[in-house]
Every structure is written in structure tokens, then in C-alpha cells.
Short mmCIF file of C-alpha atoms in Angstrom, two decimals:
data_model
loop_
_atom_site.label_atom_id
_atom_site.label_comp_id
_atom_site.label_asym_id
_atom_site.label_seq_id
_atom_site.Cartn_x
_atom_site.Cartn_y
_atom_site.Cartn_z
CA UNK A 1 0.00 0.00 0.00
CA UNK A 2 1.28 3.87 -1.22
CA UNK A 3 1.26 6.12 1.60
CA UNK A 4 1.84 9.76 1.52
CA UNK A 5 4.29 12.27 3.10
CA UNK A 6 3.23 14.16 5.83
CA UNK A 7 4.88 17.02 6.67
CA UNK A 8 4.53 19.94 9.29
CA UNK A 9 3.65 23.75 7.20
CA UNK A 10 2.07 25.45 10.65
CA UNK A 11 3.28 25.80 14.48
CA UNK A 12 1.51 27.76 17.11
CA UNK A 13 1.83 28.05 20.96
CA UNK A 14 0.24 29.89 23.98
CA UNK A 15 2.30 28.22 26.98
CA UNK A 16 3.50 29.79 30.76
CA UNK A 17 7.04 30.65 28.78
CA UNK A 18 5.12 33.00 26.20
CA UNK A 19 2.12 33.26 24.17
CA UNK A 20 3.50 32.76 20.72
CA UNK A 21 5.42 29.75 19.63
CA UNK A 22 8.28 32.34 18.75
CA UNK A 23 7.83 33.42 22.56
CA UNK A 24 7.88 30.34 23.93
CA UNK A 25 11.08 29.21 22.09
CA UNK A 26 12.81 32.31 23.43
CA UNK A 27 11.89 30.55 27.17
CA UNK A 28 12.67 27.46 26.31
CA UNK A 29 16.25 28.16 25.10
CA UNK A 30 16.89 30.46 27.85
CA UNK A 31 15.79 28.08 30.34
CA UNK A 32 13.24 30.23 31.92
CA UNK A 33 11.05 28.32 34.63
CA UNK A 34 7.05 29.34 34.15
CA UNK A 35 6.25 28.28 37.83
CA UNK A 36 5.02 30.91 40.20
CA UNK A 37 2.27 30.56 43.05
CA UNK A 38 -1.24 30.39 41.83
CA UNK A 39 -3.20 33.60 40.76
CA UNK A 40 -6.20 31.80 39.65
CA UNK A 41 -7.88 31.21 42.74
CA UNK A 42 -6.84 31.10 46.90
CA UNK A 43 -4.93 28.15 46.88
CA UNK A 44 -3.61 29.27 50.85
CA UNK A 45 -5.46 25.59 52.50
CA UNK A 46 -4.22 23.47 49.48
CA UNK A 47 -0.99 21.63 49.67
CA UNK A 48 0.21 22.67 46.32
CA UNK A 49 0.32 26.69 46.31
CA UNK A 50 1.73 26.98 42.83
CA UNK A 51 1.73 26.13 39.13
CA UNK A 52 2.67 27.36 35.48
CA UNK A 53 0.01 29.46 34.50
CA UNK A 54 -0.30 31.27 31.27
CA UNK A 55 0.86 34.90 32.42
CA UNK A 56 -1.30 37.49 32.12
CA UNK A 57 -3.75 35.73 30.54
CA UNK A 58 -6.91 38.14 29.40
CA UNK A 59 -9.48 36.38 26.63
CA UNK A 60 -10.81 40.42 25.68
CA UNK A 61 -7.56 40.28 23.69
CA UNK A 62 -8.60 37.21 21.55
CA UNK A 63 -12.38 37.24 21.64
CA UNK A 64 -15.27 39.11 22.00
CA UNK A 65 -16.98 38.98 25.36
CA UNK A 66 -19.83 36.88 24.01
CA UNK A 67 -18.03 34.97 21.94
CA UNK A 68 -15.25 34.09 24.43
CA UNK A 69 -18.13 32.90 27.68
CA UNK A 70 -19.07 30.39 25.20
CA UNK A 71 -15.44 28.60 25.52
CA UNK A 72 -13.99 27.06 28.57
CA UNK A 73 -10.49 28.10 29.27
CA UNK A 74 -9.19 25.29 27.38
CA UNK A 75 -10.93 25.79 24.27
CA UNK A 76 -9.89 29.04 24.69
CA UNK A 77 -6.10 28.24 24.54
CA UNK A 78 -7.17 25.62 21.53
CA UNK A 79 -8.60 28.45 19.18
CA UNK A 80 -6.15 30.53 20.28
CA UNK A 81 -2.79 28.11 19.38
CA UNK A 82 -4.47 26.69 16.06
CA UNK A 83 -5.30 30.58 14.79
CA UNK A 84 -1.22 31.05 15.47
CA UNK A 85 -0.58 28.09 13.43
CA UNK A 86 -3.14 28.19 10.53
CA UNK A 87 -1.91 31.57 9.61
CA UNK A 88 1.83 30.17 10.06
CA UNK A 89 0.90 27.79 7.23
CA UNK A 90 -1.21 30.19 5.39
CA UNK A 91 -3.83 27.80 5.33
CA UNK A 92 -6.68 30.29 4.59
CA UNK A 93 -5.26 32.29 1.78
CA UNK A 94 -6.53 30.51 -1.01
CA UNK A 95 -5.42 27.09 -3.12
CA UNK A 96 -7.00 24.87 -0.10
CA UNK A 97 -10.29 22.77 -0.51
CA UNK A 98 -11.45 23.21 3.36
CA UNK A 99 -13.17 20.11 2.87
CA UNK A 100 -10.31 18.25 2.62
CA UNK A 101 -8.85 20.02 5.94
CA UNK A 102 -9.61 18.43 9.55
CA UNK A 103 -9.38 19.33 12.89
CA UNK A 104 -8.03 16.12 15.57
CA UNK A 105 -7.23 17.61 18.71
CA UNK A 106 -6.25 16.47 22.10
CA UNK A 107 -7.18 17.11 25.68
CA UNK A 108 -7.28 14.98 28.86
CA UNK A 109 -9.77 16.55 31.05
CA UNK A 110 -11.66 19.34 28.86
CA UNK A 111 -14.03 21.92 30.34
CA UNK A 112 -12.96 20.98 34.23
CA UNK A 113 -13.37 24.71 35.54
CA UNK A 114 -16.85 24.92 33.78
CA UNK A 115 -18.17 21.48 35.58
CA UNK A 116 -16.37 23.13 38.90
CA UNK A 117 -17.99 26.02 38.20
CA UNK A 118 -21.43 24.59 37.57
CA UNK A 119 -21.64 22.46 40.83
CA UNK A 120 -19.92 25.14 42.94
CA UNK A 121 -23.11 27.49 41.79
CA UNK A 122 -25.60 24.26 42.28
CA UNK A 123 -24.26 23.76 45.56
CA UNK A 124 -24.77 27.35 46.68
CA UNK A 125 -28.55 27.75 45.62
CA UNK A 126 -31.77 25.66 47.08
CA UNK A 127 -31.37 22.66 45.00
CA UNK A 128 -33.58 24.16 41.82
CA UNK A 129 -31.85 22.96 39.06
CA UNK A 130 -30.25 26.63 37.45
CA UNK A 131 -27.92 25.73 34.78
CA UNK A 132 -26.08 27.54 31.90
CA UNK A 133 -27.35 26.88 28.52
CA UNK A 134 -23.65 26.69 27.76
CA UNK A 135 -22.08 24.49 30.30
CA UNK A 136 -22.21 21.38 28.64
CA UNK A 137 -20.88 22.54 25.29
CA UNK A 138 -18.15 24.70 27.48
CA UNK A 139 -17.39 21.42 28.81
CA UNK A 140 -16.74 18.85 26.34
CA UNK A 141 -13.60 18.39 25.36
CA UNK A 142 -14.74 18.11 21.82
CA UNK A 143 -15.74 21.49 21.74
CA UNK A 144 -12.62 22.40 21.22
CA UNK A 145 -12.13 20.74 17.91
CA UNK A 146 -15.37 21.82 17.11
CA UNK A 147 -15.15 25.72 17.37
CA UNK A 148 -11.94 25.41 15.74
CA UNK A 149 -13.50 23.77 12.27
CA UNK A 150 -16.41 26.28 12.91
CA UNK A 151 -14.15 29.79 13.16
CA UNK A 152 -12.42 28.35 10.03
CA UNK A 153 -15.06 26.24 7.87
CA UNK A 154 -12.60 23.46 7.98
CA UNK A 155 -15.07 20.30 7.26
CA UNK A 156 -12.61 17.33 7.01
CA UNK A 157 -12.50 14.54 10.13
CA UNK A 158 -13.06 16.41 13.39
CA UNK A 159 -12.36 14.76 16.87
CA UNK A 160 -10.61 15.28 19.86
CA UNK A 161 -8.40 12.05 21.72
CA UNK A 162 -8.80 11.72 25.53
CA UNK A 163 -6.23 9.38 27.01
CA UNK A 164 -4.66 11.12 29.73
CA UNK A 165 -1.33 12.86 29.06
CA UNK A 166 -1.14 11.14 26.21
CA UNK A 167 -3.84 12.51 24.19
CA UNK A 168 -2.73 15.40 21.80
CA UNK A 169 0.52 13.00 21.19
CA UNK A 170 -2.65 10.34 20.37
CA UNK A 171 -3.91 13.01 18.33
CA UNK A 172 -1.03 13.77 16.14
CA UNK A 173 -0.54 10.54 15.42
CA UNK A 174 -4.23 10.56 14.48
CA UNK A 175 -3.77 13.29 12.23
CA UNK A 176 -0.53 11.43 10.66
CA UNK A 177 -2.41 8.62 9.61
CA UNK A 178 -5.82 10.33 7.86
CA UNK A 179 -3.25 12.78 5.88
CA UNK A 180 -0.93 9.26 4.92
CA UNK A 181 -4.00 7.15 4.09
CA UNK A 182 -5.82 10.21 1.59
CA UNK A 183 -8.50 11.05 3.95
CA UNK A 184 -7.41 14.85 4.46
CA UNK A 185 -4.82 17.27 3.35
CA UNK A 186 -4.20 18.89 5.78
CA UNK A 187 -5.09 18.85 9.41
CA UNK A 188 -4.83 21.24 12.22
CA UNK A 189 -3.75 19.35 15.61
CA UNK A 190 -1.93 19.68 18.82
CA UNK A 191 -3.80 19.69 22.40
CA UNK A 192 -4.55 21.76 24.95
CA UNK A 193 -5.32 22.15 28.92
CA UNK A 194 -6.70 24.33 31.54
CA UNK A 195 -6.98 22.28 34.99
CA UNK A 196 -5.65 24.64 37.36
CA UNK A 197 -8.20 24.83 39.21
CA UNK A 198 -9.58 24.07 42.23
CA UNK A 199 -10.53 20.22 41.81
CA UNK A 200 -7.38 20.33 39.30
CA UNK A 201 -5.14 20.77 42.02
CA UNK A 202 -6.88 18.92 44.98
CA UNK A 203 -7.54 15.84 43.08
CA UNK A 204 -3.74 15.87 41.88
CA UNK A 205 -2.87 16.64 45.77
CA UNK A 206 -4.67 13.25 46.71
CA UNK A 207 -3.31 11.44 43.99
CA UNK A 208 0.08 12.84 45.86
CA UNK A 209 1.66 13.33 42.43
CA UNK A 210 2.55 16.86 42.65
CA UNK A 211 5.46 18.99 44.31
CA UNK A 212 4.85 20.91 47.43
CA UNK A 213 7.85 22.66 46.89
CA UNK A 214 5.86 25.49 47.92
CA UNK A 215 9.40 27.87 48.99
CA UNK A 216 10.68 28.03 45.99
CA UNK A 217 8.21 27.10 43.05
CA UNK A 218 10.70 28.16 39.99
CA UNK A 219 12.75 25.22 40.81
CA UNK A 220 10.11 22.71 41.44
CA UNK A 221 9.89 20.76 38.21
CA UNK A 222 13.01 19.16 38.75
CA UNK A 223 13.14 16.32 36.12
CA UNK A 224 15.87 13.40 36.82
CA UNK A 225 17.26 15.18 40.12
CA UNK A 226 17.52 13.43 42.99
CA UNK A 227 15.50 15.85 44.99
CA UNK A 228 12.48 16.01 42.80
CA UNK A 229 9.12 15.33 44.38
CA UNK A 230 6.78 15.24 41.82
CA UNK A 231 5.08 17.28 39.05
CA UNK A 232 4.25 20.89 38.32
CA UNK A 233 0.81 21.40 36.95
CA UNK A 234 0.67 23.78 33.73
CA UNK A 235 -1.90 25.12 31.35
CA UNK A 236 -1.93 26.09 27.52
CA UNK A 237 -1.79 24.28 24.36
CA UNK A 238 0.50 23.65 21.27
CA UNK A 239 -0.86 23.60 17.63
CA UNK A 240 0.68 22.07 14.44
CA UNK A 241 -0.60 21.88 10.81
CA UNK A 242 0.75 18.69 9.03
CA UNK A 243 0.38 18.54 5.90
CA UNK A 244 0.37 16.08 2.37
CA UNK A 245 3.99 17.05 0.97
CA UNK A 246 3.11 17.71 -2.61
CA UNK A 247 -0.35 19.65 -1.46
CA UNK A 248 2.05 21.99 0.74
CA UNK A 249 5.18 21.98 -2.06
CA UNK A 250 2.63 22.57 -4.95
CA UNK A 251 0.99 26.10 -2.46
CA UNK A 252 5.00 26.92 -1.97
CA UNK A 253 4.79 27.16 1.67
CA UNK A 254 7.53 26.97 4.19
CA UNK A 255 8.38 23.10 5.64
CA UNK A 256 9.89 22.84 9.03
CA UNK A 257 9.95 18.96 9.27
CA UNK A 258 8.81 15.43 8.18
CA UNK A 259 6.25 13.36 10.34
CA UNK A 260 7.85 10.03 9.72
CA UNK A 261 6.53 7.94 12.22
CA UNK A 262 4.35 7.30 15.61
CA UNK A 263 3.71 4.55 18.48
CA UNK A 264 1.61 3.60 20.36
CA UNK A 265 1.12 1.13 23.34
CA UNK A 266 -0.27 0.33 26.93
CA UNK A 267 1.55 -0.27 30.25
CA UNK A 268 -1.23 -3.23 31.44
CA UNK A 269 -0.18 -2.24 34.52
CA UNK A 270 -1.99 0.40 37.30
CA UNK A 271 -4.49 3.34 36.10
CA UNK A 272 -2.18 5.77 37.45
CA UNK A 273 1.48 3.97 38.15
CA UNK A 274 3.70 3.85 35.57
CA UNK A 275 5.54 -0.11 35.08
CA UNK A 276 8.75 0.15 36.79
CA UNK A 277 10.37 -1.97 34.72
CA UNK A 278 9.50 0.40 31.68
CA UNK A 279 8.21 -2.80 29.29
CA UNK A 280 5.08 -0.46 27.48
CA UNK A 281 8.04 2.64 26.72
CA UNK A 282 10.47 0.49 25.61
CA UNK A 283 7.17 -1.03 22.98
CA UNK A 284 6.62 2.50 21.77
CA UNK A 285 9.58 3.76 20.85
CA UNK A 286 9.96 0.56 19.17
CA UNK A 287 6.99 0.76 17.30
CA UNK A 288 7.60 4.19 16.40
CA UNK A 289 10.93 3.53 15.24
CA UNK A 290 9.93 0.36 13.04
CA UNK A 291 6.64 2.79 11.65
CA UNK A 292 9.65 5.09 10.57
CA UNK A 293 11.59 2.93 8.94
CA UNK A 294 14.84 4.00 10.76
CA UNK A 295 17.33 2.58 13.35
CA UNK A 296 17.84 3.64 16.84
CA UNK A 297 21.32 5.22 16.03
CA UNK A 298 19.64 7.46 14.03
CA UNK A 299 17.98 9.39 16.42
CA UNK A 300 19.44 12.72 17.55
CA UNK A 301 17.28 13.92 20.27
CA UNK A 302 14.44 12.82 22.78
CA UNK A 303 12.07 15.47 24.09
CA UNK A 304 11.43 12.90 27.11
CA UNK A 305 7.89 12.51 28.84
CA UNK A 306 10.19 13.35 32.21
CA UNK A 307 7.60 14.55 34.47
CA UNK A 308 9.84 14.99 37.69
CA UNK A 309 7.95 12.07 38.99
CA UNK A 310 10.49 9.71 40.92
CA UNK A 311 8.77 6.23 39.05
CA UNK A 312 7.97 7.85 35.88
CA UNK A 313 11.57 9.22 34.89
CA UNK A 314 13.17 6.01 36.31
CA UNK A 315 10.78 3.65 34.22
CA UNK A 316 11.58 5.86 30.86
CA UNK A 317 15.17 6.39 31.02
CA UNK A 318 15.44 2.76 31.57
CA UNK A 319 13.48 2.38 28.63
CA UNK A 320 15.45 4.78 26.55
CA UNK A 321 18.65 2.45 27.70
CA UNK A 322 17.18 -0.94 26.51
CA UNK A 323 16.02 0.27 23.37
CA UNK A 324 18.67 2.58 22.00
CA UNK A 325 21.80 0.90 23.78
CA UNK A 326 25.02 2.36 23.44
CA UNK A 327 23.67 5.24 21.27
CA UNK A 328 21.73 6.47 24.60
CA UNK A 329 24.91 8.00 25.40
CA UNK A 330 25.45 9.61 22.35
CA UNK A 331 21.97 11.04 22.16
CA UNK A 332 20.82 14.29 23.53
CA UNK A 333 17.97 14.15 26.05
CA UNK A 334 15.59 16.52 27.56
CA UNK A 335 12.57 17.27 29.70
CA UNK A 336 10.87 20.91 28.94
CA UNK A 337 8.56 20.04 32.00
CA UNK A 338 10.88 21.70 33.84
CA UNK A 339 10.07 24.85 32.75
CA UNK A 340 6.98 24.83 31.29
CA UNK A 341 5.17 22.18 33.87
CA UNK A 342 2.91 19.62 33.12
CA UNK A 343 0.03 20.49 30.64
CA UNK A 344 -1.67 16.47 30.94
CA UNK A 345 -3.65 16.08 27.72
CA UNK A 346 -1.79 19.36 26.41
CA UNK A 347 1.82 17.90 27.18
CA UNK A 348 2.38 16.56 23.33
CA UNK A 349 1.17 19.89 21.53
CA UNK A 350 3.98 21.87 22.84
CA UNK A 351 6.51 19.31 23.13
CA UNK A 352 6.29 18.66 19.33
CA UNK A 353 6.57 22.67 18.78
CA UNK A 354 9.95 22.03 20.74
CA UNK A 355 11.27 19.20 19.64
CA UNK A 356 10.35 20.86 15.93
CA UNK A 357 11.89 24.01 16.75
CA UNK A 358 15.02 22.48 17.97
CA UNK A 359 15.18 20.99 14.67
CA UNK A 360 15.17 23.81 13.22
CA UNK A 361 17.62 26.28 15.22
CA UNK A 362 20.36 23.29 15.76
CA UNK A 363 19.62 23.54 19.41
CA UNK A 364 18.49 21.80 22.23
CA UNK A 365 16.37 23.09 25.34
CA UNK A 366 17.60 22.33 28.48
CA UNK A 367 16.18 20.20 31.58
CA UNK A 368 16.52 23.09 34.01
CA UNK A 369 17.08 22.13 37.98
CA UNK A 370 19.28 18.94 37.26
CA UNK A 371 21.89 20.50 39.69
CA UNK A 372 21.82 16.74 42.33
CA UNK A 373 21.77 13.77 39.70
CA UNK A 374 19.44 10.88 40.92
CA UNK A 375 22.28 7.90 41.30
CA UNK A 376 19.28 5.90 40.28
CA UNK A 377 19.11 7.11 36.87
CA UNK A 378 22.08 6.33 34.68
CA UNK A 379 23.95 9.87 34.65
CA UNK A 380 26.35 9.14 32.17
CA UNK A 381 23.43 10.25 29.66
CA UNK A 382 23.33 13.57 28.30
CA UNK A 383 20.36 15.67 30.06
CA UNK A 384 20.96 18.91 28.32
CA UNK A 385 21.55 19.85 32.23
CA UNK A 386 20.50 23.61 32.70
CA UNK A 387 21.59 25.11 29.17
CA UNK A 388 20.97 24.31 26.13
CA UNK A 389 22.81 22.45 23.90
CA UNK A 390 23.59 23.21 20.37
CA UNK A 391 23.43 20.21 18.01
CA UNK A 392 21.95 19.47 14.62
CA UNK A 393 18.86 17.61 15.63
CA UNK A 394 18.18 15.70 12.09
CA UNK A 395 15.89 13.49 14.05
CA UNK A 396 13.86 14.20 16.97
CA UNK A 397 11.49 11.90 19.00
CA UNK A 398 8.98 13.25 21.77
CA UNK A 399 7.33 11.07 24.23
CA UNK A 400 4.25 11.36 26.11
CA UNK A 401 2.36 9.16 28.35
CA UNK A 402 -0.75 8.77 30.66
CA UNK A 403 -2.94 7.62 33.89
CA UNK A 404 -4.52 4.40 32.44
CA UNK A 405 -0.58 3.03 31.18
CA UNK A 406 -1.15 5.05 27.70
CA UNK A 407 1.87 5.23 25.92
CA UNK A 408 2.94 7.62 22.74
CA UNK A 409 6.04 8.52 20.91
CA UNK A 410 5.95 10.65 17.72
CA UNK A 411 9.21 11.13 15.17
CA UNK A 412 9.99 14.13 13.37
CA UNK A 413 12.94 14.40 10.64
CA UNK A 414 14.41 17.23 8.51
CA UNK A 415 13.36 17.58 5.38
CA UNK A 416 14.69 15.64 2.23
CA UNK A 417 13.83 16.11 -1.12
#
């Protein structure tokens, strides 16, 4: 069976390092930490006081008041990181049948701080049922496919992936495969996240998962150190158009990258425990690989899931050891987490804008905060400790994975003709 090239024409970002992909690269590189105690609500009882919010976040600047009510806050970020990246790939100036453009999005919770919302108000009143004609649609995490077809009369496949942290990686890979098999041209994807929240951060506190490095918050996310205590929660969302190569050669557009491959797989192990022995990681990146058609050695760098979780970073570098061997040492490794926290469902949208934008400026972000290396974890690896590295990335590979043992790893590659 023929399959086509897929390649990326569009990149767009609204993350807590900057509100443009452009932005966010320029935090990324200089290893700027987005953590800072929470604004969003009194978080003085909880034991988590602080996460990576989007700073000075105000939706007047993107919508109009009526339009923007009808959006949760992670639609919000959706609309706002596709718009970035549909006019990066100049996807609405003409030459482009929009019904042969789709819209496959990711997100792990959805509308949480319209549900909270919602209940909090239920709660308050005498138990007569009061609710908004637009919670549920807030809500959904569908809607935030949806509104982006709608704004842009894009009316290929539309539909968002929920499987934890893994689900814009899931939807990527998604997208990969209807642009490969003919089913699209083009499709707008990524993922995005808004769960700091009240029940965001609680529910997270009892799962026990999260720092309470509550001092000193900037150095929190601490990815692979031997003092790290868990994960930062973040917020945003990273957008990508991929696109058939000879539909995007024959409308001259620019070309960062290739998609060349994706895997997936499943832990079989604990809903929210990762398998310490790293079995479903080391299946993904294998599957990945083999999907595109290249050799371990090949790979230059590995935008790591590396949540600053003490099981989770063990269980993948292992992983990364057993499958690429010797060449582990010779790759370059790193987590972003550590600056821009943990966006769940909207981890793989930006992560892909990184790894792609490493590609693309020979450069590698660093894992900021790896100042006491875990003994555990094999050290003689390359981190990208605290600064980042320059090296021509020819071939990047970013991980993500989820509660429920869902596992994702998506390749990029340069260009060749």
C-alpha cells in the first residue's frame, strides 16, 4: 500500500514561557522556569500553592466577550494556538479545498473549571436545578475541535483524543495517519489544557503526584534530580498543521519537518502507576521507530515525557537504555517540563513545537534544575543539564504518556527532497 508524506507547514503556541510559539522558544532556550504561586484562585489551604500558568492571561484580547463565555479556558487556549498556526501555514489564503482540511485535537480533562464552576453554583442555591445553557458545550472536550472547524469552515475529520497525558501526542498521530491514508490534506492538531483549578489541584494533591515545593516554586519541576518530588501542573496548548507534501510543495509554503513515524502502546499495569520496569516505553519507541523505517542510532534527540515524577523518569530512562543501547549516550535528552510544567492532555502539543523548533535552530532546550543527579538514573546520559545544547537535531522523538498506562512517541525528521 502507497502512503503519503506528511509534513509539518504550521506551528503555534500559547504556553506559561510565552504566548506565541516564537515566545515560547525564546523561554525554552533560555531556560526560563514558568512556575510561580497560583493567581487563579486562593490556593492558601491546598498543599500545592503553585503552578505554570499562562501569564497574564486576558481572553478580551482574543475574543469578543460573548463569543469568548461560550469557551472554557481550554478551548480558549485551543482556538487561540491553532489561529497562530493556521496563519503560520497560510492555510486560509486561497489554493485549499477546506473540505479536505480536519481538525483532531487532544485534551485529557476538557471543560474541568466549567463542571467546577457549575456544581460550585448548584451547591450554593436551594437545589432548583439553574444551569447555563452553555455548560455542557463549554465542557466537552470536543468542543474544542469543534469551534476550531467552525471559526475556520474546515469540514474534514473532526475529533478530539482523551487518554490522559497522552492525548494530543494520540492526536497527532491521528492526524498522521488520515493525511498518509488520503483522507485529508491537511489537518490542524496539537492539544490543549486548563486544569488549574480548584478540583485540578486537589484531586492531583490526593493522587500525591505533585510537588509541594511550595518555597521556591521556579525550581520545582526538577526532572531526573535526585531531589524532585513530583510534578508541576501547567496550562496552555500547542498547535501544528501537518500537511500532504506535494499539497504543501505545490501552495509553496515553508516546511519545518517530516512526520515520519508514531507509536503507540499500553503499560497493562496500574491506572495511574507507571511499570517500573519500563516494558510499554520500551514497545513504543519501538513501534515508532519500526513505523519510521529508521534505526535507533539514528535518532538525535528525545524530548522525554520526564515529568519529575520519581517512578515515571526512572521507568523511561530505563526504557530509553534498553532500546537505543550504546547510542543512549550519544543522544541528547531533555525534559521541557521543567520549565513549562505539566500540561496532561496538552503535554504533546507543545513538546512537538519544541522538539520541531530544535530541529530547526540546531539547538536543544535544556532540563533546568538537574543541579543533584538521581544515582538511580544512569547519569552518564546527556540531560541537556540547565543550558541548552547546540546540536543538529536531524531526528527528533517526543514522548508522552498517561494515567490508564497510555503510551505515545511521535518522530519528526528534517526535510529531504
Amino acid at each position: 500500500m502507497n502512503v503519503r508524506r506528511v509534513v509539518v507547514t504550521g506551528l503555534g503556541a500559547i504556553t506559561p514561557l510565552g504566548s506565541t510559539a516564537p515566545t515560547y522558544w525564546e523561554g525554552l532556550k533560555n531556560g526560563v522556569s514558568g512556575a510561580a504561586p497560583i493567581t487563579r484562585f486562593d490556593a492558601a489551604k491546598f498543599k500545592t500553592r503553585f503552578a505554570c500558568e499562562v501569564k497574564d492571561y486576558n481572553p478580551d484580547a482574543y475574543f469578543d466577550r460573548k463569543e469568548g463565555r461560550k469557551m472554557d479556558l481550554f478551548t480558549q487556549f485551543a482556538v487561540i494556538a491553532a489561529d497562530e498556526a493556521i496563519a503560520d501555514a497560510g492555510l486560509l489564503t486561497g489554493g485549499v479545498d477546506k473540505d479536505r482540511v480536519g481538525v483532531i485535537w487532544g485534551s485529557g480533562i476538557g471543560g474541568l473549571k466549567s463542571l467546577q464552576e457549575e456544581c460550585f453554583q448548584f451547591e450554593r442555591g436551594d437545589g432548583t436545578p439553574r444551569y447555563s445553557p452553555f455548560f455542557i458545550p463549554r465542557m466537552i472536550a470536543d468542543s474544542s475541535s469543534g469551534n476550531i472547524s467552525i471559526k475556520n469552515g474546515f469540514r474534514g475529520p473532526n475529533f478530539v483524543t482523551t487518554s490522559a497525558c497522552a492525548s494530543s501526542n494520540d492526536a497527532l498521530i491521528a492526524a498522521f495517519n488520515n493525511i498518509r491514508l488520503g483522507l485529508a490534506d491537511a489537518i490542524v492538531t496539537g492539544g490543549s489544557e486548563a486544569a488549574i483549578t480548584e478540583s485540578g489541584v486537589g484531586g492531583f494533591n490526593a493522587l500525591k503526584a505533585m510537588s509541594e515545593r511550595n518555597d521556591d516554586p521556579a525550581t520545582a519541576s526538577r526532572p531526573y534530580d535526585k531531589d524532585r518530588d513530583g510534578f508541576v501542573l501547567g496550562e496552555g496548548a500547542g498547535a501544528l498543521v501537518l500537511e500532504e507534501y506535494e499539497h504543501a510543495k505545490a501552495r509553496g509554503v515553508k516546511i519545518y519537518c517530516e512526520v515520519i513515524g508514531g507509536g503507540m502502546s499500553s503499560d497493562a499495569y496500574h491506572i495511574t502507576a507507571p511499570d517500573p520496569s519500563g516494558s510499554g516505553v520500551v514497545l513504543v519507541m519501538r513501534n515508532a521507530l519500526r513505523d519510521a523505517g529508521i534505526q535507533p542510532e539514528d535518532v538525535d534527540y528525545i524530548n522525554t515525557h520526564g515529568t519529575s515524577t520519581p517512578l515515571g523518569d526512572g521507568a523511561e530512562i530505563k526504557a530509553i537504555e534498553t532500546v537505543f543501547g550504546e547510542h543512549a549516550t550519544k543522544l541528547n535528552i531533555s525534559s521541557t517540563k521543567s520549565m513549562t510544567g505539566h500540561l496532561l492532555g496538552g503535554a504533546g502539543g507543545i513538546e512537538a513545537v519544541a522538539s520541531i523548533l530544535a530541529m530547526q535552530y540546531g539547538l536543544v532546550p535544556p532540563t533546568i534544575n538537574l543541579h543533584t543527579p538521581d544515582p538511580e538514573i544512569n547519569q552518564a546520559l546527556n540531560f541537556t543539564p540547565n543550558v541548552a545544547q547546540k546540536r543538529n537535531v536531524r531526528v527528533a522523538m517526543s514522548n508522552t504518556f498517561g494515567f490508564g498506562g497510555h503510551n505515545t512517541s511521535v518522530i519528526f525528521r528534517k526535510l529531504s527532497e
